XYZ file of C-alpha atoms in Angstrom:
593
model
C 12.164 -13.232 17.473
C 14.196 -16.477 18.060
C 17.520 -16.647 19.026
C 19.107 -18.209 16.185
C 22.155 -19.181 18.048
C 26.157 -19.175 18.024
C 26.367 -18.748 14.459
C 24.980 -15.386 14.220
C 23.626 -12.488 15.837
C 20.139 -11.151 16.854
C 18.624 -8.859 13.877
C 17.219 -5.959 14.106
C 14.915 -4.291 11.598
C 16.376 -2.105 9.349
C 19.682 -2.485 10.639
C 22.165 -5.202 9.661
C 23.172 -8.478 11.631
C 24.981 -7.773 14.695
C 28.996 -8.389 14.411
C 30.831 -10.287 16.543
C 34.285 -9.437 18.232
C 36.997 -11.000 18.407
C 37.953 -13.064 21.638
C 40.962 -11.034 23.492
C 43.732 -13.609 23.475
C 45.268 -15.697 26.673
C 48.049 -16.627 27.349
C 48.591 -20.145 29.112
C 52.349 -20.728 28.800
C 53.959 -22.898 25.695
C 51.569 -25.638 24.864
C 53.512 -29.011 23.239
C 53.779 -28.908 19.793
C 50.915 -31.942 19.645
C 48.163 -30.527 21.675
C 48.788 -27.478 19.219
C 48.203 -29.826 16.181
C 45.234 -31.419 17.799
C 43.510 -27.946 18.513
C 44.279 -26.796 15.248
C 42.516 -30.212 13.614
C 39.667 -30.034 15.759
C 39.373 -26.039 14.618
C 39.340 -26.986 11.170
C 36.556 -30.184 11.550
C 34.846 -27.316 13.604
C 34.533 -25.080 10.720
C 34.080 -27.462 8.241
C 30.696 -28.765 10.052
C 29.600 -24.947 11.081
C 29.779 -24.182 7.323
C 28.083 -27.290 6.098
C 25.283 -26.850 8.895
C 25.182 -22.726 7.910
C 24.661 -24.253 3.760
C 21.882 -26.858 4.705
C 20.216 -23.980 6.770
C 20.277 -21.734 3.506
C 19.557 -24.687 1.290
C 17.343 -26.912 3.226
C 13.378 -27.094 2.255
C 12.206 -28.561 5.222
C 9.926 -26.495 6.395
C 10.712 -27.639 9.800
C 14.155 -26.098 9.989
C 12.276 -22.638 9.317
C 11.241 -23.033 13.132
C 14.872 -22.581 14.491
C 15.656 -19.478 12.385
C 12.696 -16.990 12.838
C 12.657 -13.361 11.280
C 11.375 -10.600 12.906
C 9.120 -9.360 10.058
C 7.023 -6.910 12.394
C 7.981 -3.161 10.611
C 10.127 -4.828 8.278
C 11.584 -2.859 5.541
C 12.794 -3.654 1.987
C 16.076 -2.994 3.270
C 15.927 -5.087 6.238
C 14.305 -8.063 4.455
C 17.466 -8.118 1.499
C 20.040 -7.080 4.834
C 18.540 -10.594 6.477
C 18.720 -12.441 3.425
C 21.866 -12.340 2.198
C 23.818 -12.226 5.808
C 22.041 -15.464 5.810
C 19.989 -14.887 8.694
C 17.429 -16.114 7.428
C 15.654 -17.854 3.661
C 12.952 -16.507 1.720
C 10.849 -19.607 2.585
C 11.313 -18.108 6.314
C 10.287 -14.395 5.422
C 7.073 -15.562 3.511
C 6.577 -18.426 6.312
C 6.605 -15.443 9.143
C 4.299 -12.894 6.964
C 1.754 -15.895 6.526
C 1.865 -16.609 10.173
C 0.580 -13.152 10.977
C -1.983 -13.613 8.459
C -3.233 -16.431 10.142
C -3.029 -14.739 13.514
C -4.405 -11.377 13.145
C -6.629 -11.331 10.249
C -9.254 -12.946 11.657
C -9.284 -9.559 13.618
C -9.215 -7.020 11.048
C -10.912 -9.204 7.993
C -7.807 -7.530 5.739
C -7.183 -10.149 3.852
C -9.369 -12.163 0.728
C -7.190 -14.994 -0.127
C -3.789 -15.902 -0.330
C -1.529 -17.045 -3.048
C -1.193 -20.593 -3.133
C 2.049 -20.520 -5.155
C 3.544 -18.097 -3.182
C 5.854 -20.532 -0.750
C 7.243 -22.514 -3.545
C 8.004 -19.102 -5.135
C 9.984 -18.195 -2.206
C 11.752 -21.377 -2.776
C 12.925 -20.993 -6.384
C 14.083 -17.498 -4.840
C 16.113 -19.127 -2.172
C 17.416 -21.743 -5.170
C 19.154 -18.288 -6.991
C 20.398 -17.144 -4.038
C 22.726 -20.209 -3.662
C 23.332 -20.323 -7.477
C 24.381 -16.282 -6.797
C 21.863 -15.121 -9.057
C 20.386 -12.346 -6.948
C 18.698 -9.733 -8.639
C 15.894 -7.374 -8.595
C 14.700 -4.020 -5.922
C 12.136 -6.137 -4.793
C 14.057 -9.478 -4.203
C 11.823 -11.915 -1.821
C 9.468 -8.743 -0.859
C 6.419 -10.024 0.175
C 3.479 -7.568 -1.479
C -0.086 -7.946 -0.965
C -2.391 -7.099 -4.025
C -5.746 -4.880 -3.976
C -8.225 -7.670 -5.596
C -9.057 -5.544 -8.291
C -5.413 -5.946 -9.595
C -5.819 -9.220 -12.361
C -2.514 -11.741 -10.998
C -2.320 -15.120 -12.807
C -3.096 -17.877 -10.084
C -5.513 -16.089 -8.070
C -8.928 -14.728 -8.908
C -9.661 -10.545 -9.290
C -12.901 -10.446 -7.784
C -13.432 -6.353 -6.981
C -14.519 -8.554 -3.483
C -17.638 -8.802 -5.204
C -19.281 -12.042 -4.860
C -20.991 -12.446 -8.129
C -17.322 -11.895 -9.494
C -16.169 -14.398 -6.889
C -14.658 -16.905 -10.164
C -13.186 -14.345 -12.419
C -9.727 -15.907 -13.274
C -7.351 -13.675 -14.977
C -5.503 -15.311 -17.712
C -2.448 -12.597 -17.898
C -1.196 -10.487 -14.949
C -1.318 -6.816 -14.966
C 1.097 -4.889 -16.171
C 1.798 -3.450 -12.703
C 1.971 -7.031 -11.212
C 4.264 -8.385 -14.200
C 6.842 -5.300 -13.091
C 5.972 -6.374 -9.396
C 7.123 -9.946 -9.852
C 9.889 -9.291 -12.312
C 11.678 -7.292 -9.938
C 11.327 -10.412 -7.360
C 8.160 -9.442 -5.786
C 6.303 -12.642 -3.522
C 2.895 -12.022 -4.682
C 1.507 -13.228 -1.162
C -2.065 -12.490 -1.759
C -5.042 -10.278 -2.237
C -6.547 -7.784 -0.012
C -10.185 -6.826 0.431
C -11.150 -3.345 -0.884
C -14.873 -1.702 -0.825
C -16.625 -3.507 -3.514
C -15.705 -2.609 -6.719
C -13.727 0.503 -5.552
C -16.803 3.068 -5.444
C -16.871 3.974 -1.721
C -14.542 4.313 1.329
C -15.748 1.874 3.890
C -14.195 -1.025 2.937
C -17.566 -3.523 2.923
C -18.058 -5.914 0.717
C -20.336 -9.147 -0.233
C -16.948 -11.174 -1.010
C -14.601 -9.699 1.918
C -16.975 -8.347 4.542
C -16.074 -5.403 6.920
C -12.363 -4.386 7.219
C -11.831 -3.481 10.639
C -9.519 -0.529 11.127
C -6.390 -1.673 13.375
C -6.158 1.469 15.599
C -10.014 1.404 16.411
C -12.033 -1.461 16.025
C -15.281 0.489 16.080
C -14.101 2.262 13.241
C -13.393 1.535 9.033
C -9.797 1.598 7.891
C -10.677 3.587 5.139
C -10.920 2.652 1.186
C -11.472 1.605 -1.479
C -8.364 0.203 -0.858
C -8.989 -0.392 3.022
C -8.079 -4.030 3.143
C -4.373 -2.912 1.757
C -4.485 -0.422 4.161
C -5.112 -2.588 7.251
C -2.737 -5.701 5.641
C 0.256 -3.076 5.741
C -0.488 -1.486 9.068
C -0.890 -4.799 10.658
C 2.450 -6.042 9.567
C 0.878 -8.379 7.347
C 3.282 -7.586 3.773
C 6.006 -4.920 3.466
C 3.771 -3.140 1.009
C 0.698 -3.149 -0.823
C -1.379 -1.944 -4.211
C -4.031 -0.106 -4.193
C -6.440 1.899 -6.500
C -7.373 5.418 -5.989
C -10.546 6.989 -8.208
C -11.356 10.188 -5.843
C -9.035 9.006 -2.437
C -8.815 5.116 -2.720
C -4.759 5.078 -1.891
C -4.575 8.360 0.756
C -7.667 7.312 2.718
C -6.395 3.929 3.743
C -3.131 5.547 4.241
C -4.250 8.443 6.863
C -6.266 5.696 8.876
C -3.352 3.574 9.189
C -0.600 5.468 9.607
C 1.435 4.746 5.995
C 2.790 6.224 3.442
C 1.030 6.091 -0.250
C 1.262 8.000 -3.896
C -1.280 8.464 -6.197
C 0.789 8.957 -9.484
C 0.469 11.870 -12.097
C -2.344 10.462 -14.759
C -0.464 8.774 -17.072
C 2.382 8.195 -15.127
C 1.674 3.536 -14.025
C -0.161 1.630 -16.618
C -4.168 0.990 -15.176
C -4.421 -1.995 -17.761
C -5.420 -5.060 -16.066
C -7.452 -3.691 -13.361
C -10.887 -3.037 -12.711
C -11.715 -0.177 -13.623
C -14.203 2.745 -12.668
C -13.224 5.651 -14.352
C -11.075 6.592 -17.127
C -10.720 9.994 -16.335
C -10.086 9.825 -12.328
C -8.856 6.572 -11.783
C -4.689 5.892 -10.732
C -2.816 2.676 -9.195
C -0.238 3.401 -6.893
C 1.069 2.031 -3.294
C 0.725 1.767 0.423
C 3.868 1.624 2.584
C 5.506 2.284 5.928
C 8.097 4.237 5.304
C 8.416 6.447 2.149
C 11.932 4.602 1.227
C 9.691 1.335 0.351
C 7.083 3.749 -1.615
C 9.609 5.006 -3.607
C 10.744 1.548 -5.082
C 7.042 0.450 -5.337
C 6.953 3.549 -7.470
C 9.771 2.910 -9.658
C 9.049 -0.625 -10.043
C 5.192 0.354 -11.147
C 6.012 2.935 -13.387
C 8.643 1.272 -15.178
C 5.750 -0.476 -17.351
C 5.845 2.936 -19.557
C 3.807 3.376 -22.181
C 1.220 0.905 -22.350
C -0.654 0.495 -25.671
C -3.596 -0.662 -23.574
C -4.201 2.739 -21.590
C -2.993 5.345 -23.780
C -2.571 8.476 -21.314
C 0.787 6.707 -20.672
C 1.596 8.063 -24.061
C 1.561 11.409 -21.902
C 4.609 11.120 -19.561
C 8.071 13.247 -20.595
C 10.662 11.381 -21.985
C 12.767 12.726 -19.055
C 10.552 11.070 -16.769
C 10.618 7.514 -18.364
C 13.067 4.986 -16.122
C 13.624 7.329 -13.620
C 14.807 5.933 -10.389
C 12.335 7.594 -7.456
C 14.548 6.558 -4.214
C 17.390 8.701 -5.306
C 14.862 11.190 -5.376
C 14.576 11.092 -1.502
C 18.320 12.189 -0.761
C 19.529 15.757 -0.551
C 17.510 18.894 -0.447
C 15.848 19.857 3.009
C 12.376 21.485 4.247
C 13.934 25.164 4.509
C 13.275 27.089 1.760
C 10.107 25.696 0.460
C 6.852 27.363 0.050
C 3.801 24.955 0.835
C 0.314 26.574 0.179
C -2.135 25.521 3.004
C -5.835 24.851 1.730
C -7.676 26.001 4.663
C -11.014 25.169 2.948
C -9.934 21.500 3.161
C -10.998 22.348 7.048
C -14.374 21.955 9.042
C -13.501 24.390 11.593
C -16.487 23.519 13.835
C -15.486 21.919 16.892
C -15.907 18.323 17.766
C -14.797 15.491 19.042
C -14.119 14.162 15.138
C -12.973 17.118 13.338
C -10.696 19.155 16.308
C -7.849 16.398 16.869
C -7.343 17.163 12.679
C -7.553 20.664 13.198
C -4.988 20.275 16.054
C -2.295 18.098 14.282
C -2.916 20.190 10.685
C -1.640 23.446 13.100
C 1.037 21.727 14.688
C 2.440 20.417 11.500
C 2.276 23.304 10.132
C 4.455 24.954 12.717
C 6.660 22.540 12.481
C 7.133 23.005 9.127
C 8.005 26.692 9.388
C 10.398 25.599 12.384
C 12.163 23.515 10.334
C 12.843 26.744 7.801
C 9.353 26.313 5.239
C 6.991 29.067 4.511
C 3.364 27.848 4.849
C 0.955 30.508 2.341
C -2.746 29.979 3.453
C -5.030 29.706 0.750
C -8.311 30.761 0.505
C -9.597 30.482 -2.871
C -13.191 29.646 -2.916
C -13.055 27.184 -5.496
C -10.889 25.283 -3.155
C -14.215 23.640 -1.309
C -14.645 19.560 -1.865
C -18.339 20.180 -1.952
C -18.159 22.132 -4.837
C -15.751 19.809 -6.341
C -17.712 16.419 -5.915
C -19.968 17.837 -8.629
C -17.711 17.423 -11.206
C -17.059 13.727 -10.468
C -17.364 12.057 -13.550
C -17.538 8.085 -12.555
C -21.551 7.678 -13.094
C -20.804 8.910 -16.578
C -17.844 5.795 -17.365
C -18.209 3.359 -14.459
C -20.875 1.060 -16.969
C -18.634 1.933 -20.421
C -15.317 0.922 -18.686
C -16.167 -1.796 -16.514
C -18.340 -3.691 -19.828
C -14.906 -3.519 -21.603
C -12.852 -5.044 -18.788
C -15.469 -7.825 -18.367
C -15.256 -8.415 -22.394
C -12.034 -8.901 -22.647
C -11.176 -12.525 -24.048
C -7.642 -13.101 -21.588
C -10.688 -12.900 -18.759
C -11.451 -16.424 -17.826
C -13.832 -18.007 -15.275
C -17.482 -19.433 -15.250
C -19.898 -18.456 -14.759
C -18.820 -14.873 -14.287
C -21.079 -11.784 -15.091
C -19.862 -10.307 -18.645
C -21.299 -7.445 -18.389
C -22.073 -4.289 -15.898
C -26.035 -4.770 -16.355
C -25.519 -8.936 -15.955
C -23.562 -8.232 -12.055
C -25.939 -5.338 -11.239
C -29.004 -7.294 -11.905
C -28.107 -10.665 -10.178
C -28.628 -10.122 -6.667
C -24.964 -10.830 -5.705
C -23.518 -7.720 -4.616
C -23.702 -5.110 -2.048
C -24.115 -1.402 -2.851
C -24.300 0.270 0.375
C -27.726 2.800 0.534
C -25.729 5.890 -0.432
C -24.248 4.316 -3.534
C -27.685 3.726 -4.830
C -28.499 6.786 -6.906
C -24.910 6.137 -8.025
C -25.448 2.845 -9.725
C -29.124 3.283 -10.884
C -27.457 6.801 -12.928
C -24.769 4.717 -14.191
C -26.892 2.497 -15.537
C -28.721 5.051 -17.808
C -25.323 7.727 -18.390
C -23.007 7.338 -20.859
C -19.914 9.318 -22.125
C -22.431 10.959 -25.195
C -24.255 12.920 -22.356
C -24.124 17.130 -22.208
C -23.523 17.106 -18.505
C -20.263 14.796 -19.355
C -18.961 17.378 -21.356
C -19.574 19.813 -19.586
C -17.969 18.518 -16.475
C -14.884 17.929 -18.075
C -14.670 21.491 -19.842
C -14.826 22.304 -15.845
C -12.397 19.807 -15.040
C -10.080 21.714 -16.976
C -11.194 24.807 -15.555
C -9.823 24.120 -12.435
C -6.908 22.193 -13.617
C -5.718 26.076 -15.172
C -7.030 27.362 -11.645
C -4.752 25.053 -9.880
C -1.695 25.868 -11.547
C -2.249 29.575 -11.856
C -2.178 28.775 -7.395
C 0.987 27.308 -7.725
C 2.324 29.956 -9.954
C 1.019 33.041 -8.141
C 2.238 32.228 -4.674
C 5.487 30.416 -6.019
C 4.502 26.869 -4.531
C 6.481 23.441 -4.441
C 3.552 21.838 -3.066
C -0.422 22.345 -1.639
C -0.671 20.829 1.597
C -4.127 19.240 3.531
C -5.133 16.795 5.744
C -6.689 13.813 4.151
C -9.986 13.951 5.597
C -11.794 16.824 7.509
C -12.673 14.645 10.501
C -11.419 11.286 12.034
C -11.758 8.087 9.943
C -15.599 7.062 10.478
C -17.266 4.381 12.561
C -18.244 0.772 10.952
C -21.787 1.426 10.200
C -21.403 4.993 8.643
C -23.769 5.805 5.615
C -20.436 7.541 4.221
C -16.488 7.814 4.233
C -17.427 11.473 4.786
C -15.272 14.597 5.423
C -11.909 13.404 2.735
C -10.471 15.837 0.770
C -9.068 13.237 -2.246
C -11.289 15.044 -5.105
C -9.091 17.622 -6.071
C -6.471 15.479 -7.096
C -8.578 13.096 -8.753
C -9.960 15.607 -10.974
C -7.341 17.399 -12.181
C -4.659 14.345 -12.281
C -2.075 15.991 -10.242
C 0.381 14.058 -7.709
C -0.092 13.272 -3.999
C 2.430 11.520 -1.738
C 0.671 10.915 1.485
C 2.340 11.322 5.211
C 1.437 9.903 8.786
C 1.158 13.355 10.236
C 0.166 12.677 14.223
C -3.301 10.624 16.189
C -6.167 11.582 18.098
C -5.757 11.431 21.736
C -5.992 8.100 23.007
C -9.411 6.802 24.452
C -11.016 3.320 25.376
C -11.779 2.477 21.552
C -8.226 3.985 20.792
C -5.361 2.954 22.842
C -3.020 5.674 20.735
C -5.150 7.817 19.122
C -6.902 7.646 15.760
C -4.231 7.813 12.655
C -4.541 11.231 10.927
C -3.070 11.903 7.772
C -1.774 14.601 5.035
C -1.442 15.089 1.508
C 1.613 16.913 -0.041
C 0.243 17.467 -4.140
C 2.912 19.006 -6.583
C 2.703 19.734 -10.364
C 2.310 17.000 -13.106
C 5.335 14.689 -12.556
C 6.948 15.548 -9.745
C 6.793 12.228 -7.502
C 10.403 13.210 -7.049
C 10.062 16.035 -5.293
C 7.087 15.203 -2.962
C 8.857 11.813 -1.944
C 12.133 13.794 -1.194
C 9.613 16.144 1.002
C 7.607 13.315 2.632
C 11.360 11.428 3.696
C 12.324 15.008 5.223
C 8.672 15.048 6.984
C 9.100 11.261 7.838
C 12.598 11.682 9.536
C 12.077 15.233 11.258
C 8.921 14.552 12.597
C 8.306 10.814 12.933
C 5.001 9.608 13.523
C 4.203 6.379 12.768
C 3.438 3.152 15.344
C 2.391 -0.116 15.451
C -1.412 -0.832 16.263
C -1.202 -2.225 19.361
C -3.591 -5.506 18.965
C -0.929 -6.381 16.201
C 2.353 -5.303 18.237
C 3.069 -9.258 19.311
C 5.255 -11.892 17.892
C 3.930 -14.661 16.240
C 5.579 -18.052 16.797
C 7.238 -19.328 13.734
C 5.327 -21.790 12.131
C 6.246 -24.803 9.571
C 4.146 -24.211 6.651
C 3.696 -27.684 4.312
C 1.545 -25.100 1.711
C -0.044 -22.272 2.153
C -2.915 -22.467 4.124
C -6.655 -21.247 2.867
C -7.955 -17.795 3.940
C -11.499 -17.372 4.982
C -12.730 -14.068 5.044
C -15.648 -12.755 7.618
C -18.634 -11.909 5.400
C -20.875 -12.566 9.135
C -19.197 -8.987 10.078
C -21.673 -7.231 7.696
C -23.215 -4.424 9.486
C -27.001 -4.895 8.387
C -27.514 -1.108 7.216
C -25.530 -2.480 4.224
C -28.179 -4.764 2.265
C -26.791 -7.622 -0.259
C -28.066 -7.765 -3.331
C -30.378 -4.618 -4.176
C -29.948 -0.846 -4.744
């Protein structure tokens, strides 16, 4: 971080800018009556050019003056972002200027990113125009926010980071993003997710291989994996993601963040691409659960959305509500967490015991800090079993042929059609997808085994509550995934533990809960992660549980590779991403199934 000189004081994060104190006066003897005058003249011609040079500062759009009045955006918060901004430490032009910066510097490392927005500096500007007119509003005020590109934003392309979809040009925003911006989001760009959200390795024929930050032999996760690494790596303050089976938690546990996957019903899907209409959620990845909970609010104050109609499900009480009050008040002691000990692989190794070991010592910690922890053992608590009821093969080729039909879709030439992109050679569907897309292909919604899945589904929906009932449960408690995050390469994200959510619609807030120990690949330690899932609706309560977690046992760091500063630079327009599509590990074909 610069030094930004006499006129302020060095920031800090989350904190505010440093005060100064006031000089202890001297006393020289009487000075003559003119000297006194003169002093008091210069003073004021002083003050006069201090403030003028303080307004051009704020007002100036020279990107050149940006260089003298750096921000230290690395684990910036909302908080500290509006704190900076309107001590006048710094401009919105400056904040987006220092995010972009690390883009440039570090994603050529971690091949996070797809593209950037090309609007999004002069956006920052017409934000830096209100705050001298004193027209400041909006949670999200100047927040730079990356966007899974599955998510349809006006201005850039929603690609799934599939290259066949590579010109698909969205002619209305979602109705996620159009709460995003309203609020004063910067849109800053798009992030690369596992092509077309169907697996967790975060590979694609548009984005290439997202590296994970913390261990560059390993994935960071997915679908929404290039989210995951953007946010880790300091690259936005938060991102979107999707989550069908674990597409928000995954990313989150091998990155060390914080993410929700709402109640079904609770954001608006419209205007994504979709993959199931049963399983799939949007939601957000964060640092800290403070920024999740505004991300949540903001998202979820579409409401009911004419174009997905299970938003027609969410309690009137629910509507508007205001998640970061949620986090306040309340403590760990006294709650009753049930503890799925199916969602283990007790057999030792060097993947699956640093999980084992943080799962136990969380747990401990959470009945030092005053929680009871019930272990359950319920059989049908066993993600095996549950991956059979998966219904996506069934409405991946019905939903996704209505999203491509839609007329505010623009682009050419664009597939229009889930046949048209699977048959023209411009994809990748990594081996163990295969049987997925070929079944797709042929299933529909009219099939028996449909039905009968979702009779199941509901099944263990009534199972899952009648848990939370017997043993008098706020919350189930897991780790994310059974082993450590897997290598590049892998046939499989294998070993997460998303499915029982997914299926039965419920809530999950997702927490950092510890890392592997440190080794060559790892200079800290693999991330591993937990899930905290609730009853329908109760984002409130898991949040206010996840802050508790957060601030009693705090977890998170930086990955190292990303831990620099980046020289501020003076940004004319925003420069042009190139993703690495030459990382492709070649066990991942392009084009066939």
């Amino acid at each position: 971080m610069s030094d930004s000189g006499s006129l302020r004081g060095a920031y800090t994060p989350g904190r505010t800018a440093t005060a100064y104190r006031k000089p202890k006066k001297h006393h020289f003897g009487r000075a003559s009556s003119a000297i006194k005058m003169a002093a008091c003249s210069i003073s004021r011609v002083v003050n006069h050019l201090l403030i003028q040079l303080v307004a051009f500062a704020w007002l100036s759009e020279s990107p050149a003056w940006a260089l003298s009045n750096a921000f230290d955006v690395r684990e910036a918060s909302i908080d500290s972002v509006h704190n900076a901004l309107f001590t006048q430490i710094t401009t919105c032009r400056e904040i987006v200027s220092a995010f972009i910066a690390r883009v440039e510097e570090f994603n050529p490392t971690v091949n996070a990113i797809i593209s950037l927005n090309p609007e999004a500096l002069s956006i920052a500007n017409k934000l830096d125009e209100r705050i001298a007119a004193g027209n400041v509003t909006g949670s999200l005020f100047c927040i730079p926010v990356v966007l899974k590109d599955n998510y349809d934003a006006v201005g850039t392309n929603t690609t799934g980071a599939c290259f066949d979809l590579a010109n698909s040009k969205p002619l209305e925003d979602a109705p996620t993003v159009t709460a995003l911006r309203n609020a004063g989001a910067v849109i800053l760009g798009k992030a690369n997710l596992h092509e077309m959200a169907l697996e967790g390795l975060t590979v694609s024929s548009l984005g290439g291989q997202t590296v994970n930050p913390y261990d560059k032999t390993r994935t960071p996760g997915g679908s929404s994996g290039g989210t995951g690494a953007a946010v880790a790596s300091n690259f936005a303050i938060f991102g979107t993601g999707t989550d069908t089976v674990n597409s928000l938690r995954s990313p989150a546990n091998a990155g060390s963040l914080f993410s929700f996957r709402p109640t079904r019903g609770l954001i608006s899907r419209a205007g994504v691409i979709p993959v199931s209409f049963t399983q799939d959620t949007v939601g957000a990845i964060a640092r800290n659960p403070k920024d999740l909970a505004v991300a949540l609010t903001v998202m979820a104050s579409v409401g009911f959305d004419p174009n997905d109609n299970v938003t027609a499900l969410v309690p009137p009480e629910v509507r508007g509500r205001d998640y970061s009050a949620s986090l306040y008040g309340g403590s760990l002691t006294g709650r009753r967490f049930g503890f799925l000990d199916g969602f283990l692989n007790h057999t030792a190794s060097a993947e699956t015991t640093p999980v084992n070991d943080v799962m136990a010592d969380m747990v401990e910690k959470l009945k030092g800090a005053g929680a009871t922890v019930v272990n359950i053992t319920e059989s049908i608590y066993n993600t095996v079993t549950l991956a059979a009821l998966d219904v996506q093969i069934y409405e991946f080729k019905e939903v996704l042929d209505a999203y491509l039909a839609r007329p505010r879709l623009g682009g050419s030439p664009r597939p229009d059609s889930f046949a048209e992109l699977y048959n023209s050679g411009r994809f990748l569907v990594i081996p163990g997808q295969s049987g997925m897309i070929r079944s797709s292909l042929v299933s529909s919604t009219a099939n028996t085994a449909y039905l009968d899945s979702l009779r199941k589904i509901q099944d263990l929906t009534q199972a899952l509550d009648a848990t939370f009932a017997r043993n008098n449960l706020d919350a189930l408690i897991y780790p994310q995934q059974k082993n450590l995050v897997v290598k590049i390469g892998s046939p499989s994200q294998s070993g997460r533990n998303g499915i029982l959510a997914a299926l039965t619609g419920r809530p999950v807030v997702h927490v950092p809960a510890g890392f592997s120990p440190p080794s060559e690949d790892a200079p800290i330690g693999v991330p591993i992660g937990m899930e905290i899932l609730g009853r329908p609706f109760s984002e409130g309560l898991l949040l206010n549980i996840a802050n508790h977690i957060a601030e009693k046992f705090p977890v998170r760091k930086m990955p190292p590779f990303a831990n620099g500063t980046v020289e501020a630079r003076a940004y004319e327009s925003v420069p042009v991403i190139r993703p690495d599509t030459g990382n492709i590990p070649g066990v991942y074909p392009i084009g066939v199934f």
